Backbone as CSV, one residue per row, in Angstrom:
resi,resn,N_x,N_y,N_z,CA_x,CA_y,CA_z,C_x,C_y,C_z
1,ALA,40.708,145.612,-61.962,39.538,146.468,-62.090,40.087,147.895,-61.458
2,VAL,39.426,148.880,-61.485,39.606,150.384,-61.017,38.246,150.925,-60.675
3,TYR,38.643,151.531,-59.621,37.702,152.228,-59.061,37.313,153.670,-60.020
4,VAL,36.218,154.056,-60.204,35.741,154.959,-61.129,35.223,156.244,-60.739
5,ASP,34.543,155.841,-59.617,33.857,157.035,-58.952,33.729,157.087,-57.443
6,GLN,33.151,157.662,-56.678,33.310,157.514,-55.438,32.387,158.764,-54.858
7,VAL,31.815,158.445,-53.777,30.892,159.561,-52.980,31.950,159.415,-51.743
8,VAL,32.350,160.464,-50.910,33.351,160.073,-49.459,32.380,160.640,-48.450
9,SER,32.280,159.684,-47.501,31.723,160.091,-46.230,32.253,161.619,-45.744
10,ASP,31.170,162.192,-44.931,31.805,163.277,-44.168,32.718,163.112,-42.674
11,SER,32.614,161.902,-42.422,33.197,160.950,-41.402,34.664,161.242,-41.467
12,ILE,35.199,161.492,-40.339,36.754,161.868,-40.126,37.586,160.821,-40.626
13,ILE,36.804,159.397,-39.921,37.147,157.948,-40.382,36.549,157.276,-41.165
14,ARG,37.242,157.097,-42.466,36.591,156.684,-44.005,37.677,155.811,-44.593
15,GLY,36.962,154.945,-45.569,37.858,154.429,-46.460,37.614,155.219,-47.540
16,ALA,38.724,155.570,-48.360,38.607,156.312,-49.917,39.343,156.202,-50.735
17,PRO,39.668,154.916,-51.302,40.717,154.833,-51.986,40.275,155.648,-53.250
18,PRO,41.454,156.392,-53.832,41.164,157.590,-54.526,40.648,156.771,-55.991
19,VAL,40.356,157.427,-56.960,39.444,157.289,-58.379,40.688,156.937,-59.139
20,GLY,40.801,156.066,-59.721,42.011,155.622,-61.015,42.618,154.193,-60.024
21,ALA,42.400,154.248,-58.571,43.260,152.964,-57.746,42.752,151.516,-58.791
22,GLU,43.647,150.936,-58.542,43.299,149.447,-58.662,43.085,149.025,-57.534
23,LEU,41.935,147.650,-57.302,41.556,146.890,-56.285,41.844,145.547,-56.508
24,GLY,42.113,144.751,-55.574,42.529,143.570,-55.550,41.381,142.579,-55.974
25,LEU,41.444,141.858,-56.854,39.969,141.142,-57.457,39.943,139.887,-56.301
26,HIS,40.895,139.459,-55.312,40.630,138.654,-54.680,39.959,138.653,-52.978
27,CYS,40.334,139.752,-52.794,40.342,140.591,-51.625,39.801,141.635,-51.394
28,THR,39.073,141.983,-52.564,37.640,143.109,-51.765,36.293,142.807,-52.603
29,ALA,35.453,143.567,-51.996,34.249,142.707,-52.501,33.738,143.215,-53.671
30,ALA,34.053,144.323,-54.103,33.840,144.959,-55.427,34.535,143.836,-56.467
31,GLY,35.718,143.464,-55.719,36.701,142.478,-56.905,36.009,141.154,-57.112
32,LYS,35.663,140.441,-56.220,34.883,139.525,-55.869,33.258,139.158,-56.693
33,VAL,32.903,140.617,-56.514,31.671,140.734,-57.428,31.985,140.333,-58.782
34,LEU,33.190,141.196,-59.309,33.697,141.246,-61.000,33.961,140.240,-61.028
35,LEU,34.848,139.322,-59.883,35.085,137.678,-60.437,34.200,136.697,-60.906
36,GLY,33.059,137.070,-59.774,32.084,136.254,-59.300,30.942,136.200,-60.534
37,PHE,30.507,137.129,-61.342,29.677,137.054,-62.268,30.411,136.863,-63.538
38,GLN,31.532,136.838,-63.769,32.217,136.564,-65.314,31.233,135.260,-65.566
39,PRO,31.482,134.970,-66.928,31.149,133.688,-67.502,32.484,132.701,-66.927
40,PRO,31.746,131.324,-66.653,32.677,130.359,-66.356,33.960,130.156,-67.176
41,GLU,33.882,130.145,-68.440,35.658,130.018,-69.162,36.079,131.244,-69.252
42,ARG,35.704,132.537,-68.836,36.455,133.836,-68.651,37.304,133.588,-67.165
43,LEU,36.219,133.571,-66.419,36.631,133.361,-64.957,38.135,132.710,-64.845
44,GLU,37.880,131.189,-65.351,39.071,130.568,-65.306,40.203,130.917,-65.786
45,ARG,40.252,131.819,-66.958,41.278,132.548,-67.552,41.654,133.639,-66.852
46,ILE,40.955,134.174,-66.001,41.505,135.017,-65.192,42.340,134.873,-63.954
47,LEU,41.551,133.681,-63.343,42.121,133.077,-62.348,43.299,132.378,-62.371
48,SER,43.598,131.860,-63.852,44.636,131.033,-64.243,45.924,132.101,-63.961
49,GLN,45.892,133.263,-64.139,46.369,134.450,-64.084,46.902,135.282,-62.591
50,LEU,46.041,135.225,-61.965,45.898,135.640,-60.585,46.317,135.274,-59.776
51,ARG,47.697,136.055,-59.180,48.361,136.171,-58.021,47.507,136.320,-56.747
52,LEU,47.305,135.479,-55.654,46.641,135.783,-54.336,47.425,136.161,-53.436
53,ALA,47.626,137.415,-53.351,48.609,137.976,-52.385,47.855,138.154,-51.014
54,ALA,48.285,138.046,-50.158,47.893,138.186,-48.701,47.933,139.548,-48.362
55,LEU,47.213,140.497,-48.256,47.107,141.651,-47.965,46.881,141.688,-45.977
56,THR,46.222,140.807,-45.755,45.779,140.604,-44.068,45.998,139.123,-43.610
57,ALA,45.721,138.958,-42.827,45.418,137.554,-42.187,44.208,136.774,-42.478
58,LYS,43.379,137.895,-42.969,41.860,136.926,-43.621,41.787,137.114,-45.177
59,THR,42.858,137.166,-45.774,42.981,137.474,-47.482,42.806,136.258,-47.622
60,ILE,41.741,135.909,-48.448,42.158,134.459,-49.342,43.001,134.694,-50.255
61,THR,43.805,133.263,-49.933,45.183,133.015,-50.783,44.990,131.773,-51.399
62,ASP,44.446,130.830,-51.648,44.114,129.742,-51.940,43.165,129.806,-53.153
63,HIS,43.567,129.097,-54.483,42.367,129.108,-55.521,41.298,128.643,-55.400
64,ALA,41.262,127.193,-54.780,39.939,126.411,-54.310,38.947,127.306,-53.375
65,GLN,39.619,127.910,-52.400,38.912,128.829,-51.512,37.866,129.909,-52.310
66,LEU,38.920,130.720,-52.881,38.320,131.558,-53.724,37.094,131.076,-54.732
67,ARG,37.271,130.067,-55.530,36.305,129.225,-56.176,35.454,129.492,-55.707
68,GLN,35.303,128.510,-53.974,33.964,128.382,-53.341,33.631,129.725,-52.941
69,ALA,34.277,130.751,-52.350,33.802,132.109,-52.034,33.251,132.925,-53.417
70,LEU,33.441,132.603,-54.499,33.183,133.131,-55.881,31.539,132.371,-55.985
71,ARG,31.294,131.071,-55.509,29.884,130.383,-55.972,29.036,130.975,-54.752
72,ARG,29.622,131.466,-53.754,28.784,132.023,-52.649,28.110,133.527,-53.370
73,VAL,29.166,134.185,-53.690,28.773,135.658,-54.323,27.733,135.556,-55.211
74,ARG,27.536,134.676,-56.216,26.963,134.276,-57.355,25.815,134.127,-56.755
75,ARG,25.595,132.966,-55.904,24.471,132.293,-55.181,23.833,133.758,-54.625
76,GLN,24.624,134.254,-53.770,23.554,135.244,-53.143,23.369,136.584,-53.814
77,GLY,23.950,137.050,-54.547,23.851,138.250,-55.433,24.566,139.581,-55.071
78,TYR,25.775,139.037,-53.835,26.455,139.983,-53.165,27.492,139.649,-52.757
79,ALA,28.877,140.771,-52.383,30.059,140.265,-51.611,30.423,140.892,-50.689
80,VAL,31.187,140.316,-49.977,31.700,141.144,-48.189,33.024,140.965,-48.168
81,ASP,33.832,141.909,-47.958,34.955,142.102,-47.616,35.033,142.317,-46.084
82,ASP,35.725,141.123,-45.587,35.929,141.377,-44.091,37.032,141.369,-43.373
83,GLU,37.566,142.698,-43.884,38.744,143.047,-43.421,40.105,142.069,-44.344
84,GLU,39.661,141.835,-45.176,40.547,140.962,-46.212,41.485,141.826,-47.298
85,SER,41.241,142.977,-47.593,42.251,143.888,-48.119,42.748,145.212,-46.968
86,GLU,41.949,145.159,-46.030,42.850,146.266,-44.925,42.132,145.966,-43.656
87,VAL,43.241,145.628,-42.780,42.734,145.620,-41.138,41.795,146.729,-40.936
88,GLY,40.759,146.347,-40.253,39.971,147.451,-39.613,38.981,148.073,-40.793
89,GLY,38.742,147.203,-42.128,37.741,148.068,-43.200,37.107,146.989,-43.481
90,ARG,35.961,147.202,-43.790,34.893,145.888,-44.339,33.613,147.026,-45.491
91,CYS,33.262,145.531,-46.244,32.859,146.397,-47.592,32.146,145.759,-48.097
92,VAL,31.020,145.904,-48.640,29.774,144.877,-49.370,29.558,145.605,-50.476
93,ALA,29.724,144.644,-51.650,29.423,145.013,-52.942,28.605,144.233,-53.948
94,ALA,27.569,145.071,-54.831,27.106,143.659,-55.447,27.165,144.481,-56.752
95,PRO,26.320,143.714,-57.844,27.104,143.770,-59.428,25.733,144.734,-59.856
96,VAL,26.203,145.558,-61.360,25.643,146.079,-62.150,25.506,145.606,-63.075
97,ARG,24.088,145.459,-63.702,23.867,144.541,-64.892,23.098,145.425,-66.149
98,ASP,23.526,145.014,-67.360,22.918,145.619,-68.464,21.926,144.828,-68.899
99,ARG,21.350,145.129,-69.646,19.728,145.068,-70.421,19.889,143.538,-70.434
100,GLU,21.009,142.638,-71.084,20.973,141.675,-71.350,21.216,140.718,-70.163
101,GLY,21.440,141.140,-68.877,21.430,140.652,-67.382,23.048,140.395,-67.556
102,ARG,23.813,140.763,-68.289,25.417,140.678,-68.184,25.719,141.816,-66.786
103,MET,26.754,141.277,-66.104,27.352,142.010,-65.006,28.481,143.287,-65.719
104,ILE,28.380,144.442,-65.477,29.252,145.210,-65.919,29.746,146.216,-65.090
105,ALA,29.604,146.481,-64.213,30.033,146.948,-62.855,29.631,146.592,-61.396
106,ALA,30.468,147.196,-60.358,30.296,146.779,-59.184,30.032,148.215,-58.585
107,VAL,28.842,148.103,-57.652,29.149,149.108,-56.807,29.264,148.585,-55.178
108,SER,30.275,149.625,-54.427,30.354,149.165,-53.160,30.248,150.027,-52.424
109,VAL,30.309,149.912,-50.930,30.522,150.400,-49.768,31.564,150.120,-48.876
110,VAL,32.240,151.305,-48.181,33.443,150.627,-47.602,33.585,151.637,-46.451
111,GLY,33.549,151.054,-45.264,33.557,151.827,-43.784,34.777,150.941,-43.074
112,PRO,34.938,151.873,-42.011,35.713,151.093,-40.822,35.081,150.045,-40.090
113,ALA,35.380,148.935,-39.625,34.597,147.905,-39.098,34.027,148.124,-38.008
114,SER,34.545,149.440,-36.858,33.530,149.789,-35.946,32.389,150.340,-36.446
115,ARG,32.121,150.799,-37.551,30.991,151.424,-38.098,30.023,150.142,-38.604
116,PHE,31.078,149.613,-39.426,30.573,148.136,-40.473,30.503,147.183,-39.892
117,ASN,29.593,146.955,-38.649,30.045,146.066,-37.849,28.806,144.931,-38.011
118,ARG,29.091,143.623,-37.618,27.898,142.546,-37.908,26.996,143.067,-37.762
119,GLN,26.144,144.087,-36.638,24.804,144.279,-36.892,24.664,145.358,-38.075
120,ALA,25.372,146.111,-38.331,25.190,146.976,-39.615,24.998,146.296,-40.944
121,ILE,26.162,145.345,-41.097,26.292,144.530,-42.626,25.026,144.208,-43.220
122,PRO,23.828,143.573,-42.551,22.767,143.244,-43.152,21.853,144.471,-44.067
123,GLY,22.041,145.756,-43.293,21.333,146.601,-43.817,21.987,147.364,-44.799
124,LEU,23.524,147.410,-44.716,24.431,147.586,-46.144,24.453,146.778,-47.465
125,ILE,24.206,145.644,-47.026,23.586,144.474,-48.062,22.357,145.248,-48.850
126,ARG,21.273,145.417,-47.862,20.064,145.649,-48.407,20.167,147.192,-49.542
127,SER,20.973,147.843,-48.809,21.027,149.148,-49.544,21.847,148.960,-50.781
128,VAL,22.958,148.165,-50.755,23.654,148.231,-52.191,22.756,147.343,-53.066
129,LEU,22.194,146.466,-52.462,21.156,145.483,-53.076,20.278,146.936,-54.668
130,ALA,19.454,147.529,-53.295,18.740,148.672,-53.528,19.529,149.236,-54.776
131,VAL,20.625,150.105,-54.583,21.275,150.810,-55.460,21.442,150.009,-56.648
132,THR,22.056,149.047,-56.642,22.577,148.402,-58.382,21.329,147.934,-58.808
133,ALA,20.415,147.240,-57.951,18.804,147.020,-59.004,18.798,148.370,-59.544
134,GLU,18.319,149.340,-58.999,18.043,150.727,-59.715,18.795,150.991,-60.755
135,ILE,20.235,151.070,-60.622,20.943,151.435,-61.692,20.691,150.372,-62.805
136,SER,20.945,149.345,-62.527,20.580,148.284,-63.543,19.276,148.101,-64.447
137,ARG,18.180,148.795,-63.518,16.889,148.881,-64.209,17.000,149.961,-65.068
138,CYS,17.683,151.146,-64.398,17.650,152.306,-65.815,18.773,151.922,-66.716
139,LEU,19.727,150.783,-66.703,20.292,150.403,-67.941,19.326,149.078,-68.757
140,GLY,18.045,149.065,-68.234,17.085,148.192,-69.099,16.929,146.638,-68.333
141,TYR,17.772,146.354,-67.461,17.629,145.179,-66.629,16.482,144.909,-65.907
142,ARG,15.818,143.759,-66.143,14.809,143.420,-65.492,14.810,142.169,-64.419
143,GLU,15.277,142.441,-63.510,15.634,141.054,-62.521,14.543,140.279,-62.406
144,PRO,14.549,138.665,-62.296,13.427,137.586,-62.140,12.817,137.836,-60.627
145,LEU,11.676,137.961,-60.610,11.098,138.286,-59.167,11.483,137.084,-58.610
146,SER,11.999,135.622,-58.786,12.295,134.741,-58.203,13.723,134.780,-57.679
147,SER,14.504,135.862,-58.051,15.981,136.060,-57.861,16.095,136.004,-56.354
148,PRO,17.376,135.441,-56.018,17.475,135.563,-54.535,17.780,137.243,-54.020
149,ALA,18.114,138.015,-54.785,18.403,139.341,-54.640,17.132,139.841,-54.266
150,HIS,16.260,139.660,-55.197,14.800,140.304,-55.053,13.843,140.102,-54.067
151,ARG,14.226,138.564,-53.904,13.440,138.235,-52.275,13.830,138.835,-51.209
152,ARG,15.114,138.829,-51.087,15.763,139.724,-50.381,15.212,141.260,-49.572
153,LEU,15.521,141.917,-50.989,14.929,143.465,-51.370,13.665,143.537,-50.510
154,PHE,12.570,142.654,-51.133,11.229,142.763,-50.468,10.676,141.524,-49.690
155,LYS,11.205,141.157,-49.133,10.727,139.871,-48.122,10.227,140.780,-46.836
156,LYS,9.282,140.674,-46.152,8.126,141.072,-44.894,8.788,140.748,-43.762
């Protein structure tokens, strides 16, 4: 997978992989979204060829653990990278869907763990889900009102 665009923070401390940079599918939030929303047969083909290199002590390096994480990503509708690709960095990502409901891209927000702390993550998840829902709607996708992501966005 490749980063195709970005908006860079004005903060001095920021995570900004360059446009065109490849991202790890097993250790980034966007990568886990891109894997987690693949059709099962395509996912298995990808996983059979995917080397799970350890980038930090938190990187998933076991295929069974990755499959479990991807089931959770699919169920909750988003992924989190908690210092799995870089020590001191956290990221949240969610899928963008086309009019048929197929995942066609992921949107992520990345930053230093000092700002993307445990208290900030739920708000970041809501923001990323709202953005990807709007992009998906613009592409013709209509999310079922009963979906977990929809319930999270609009719960009181």
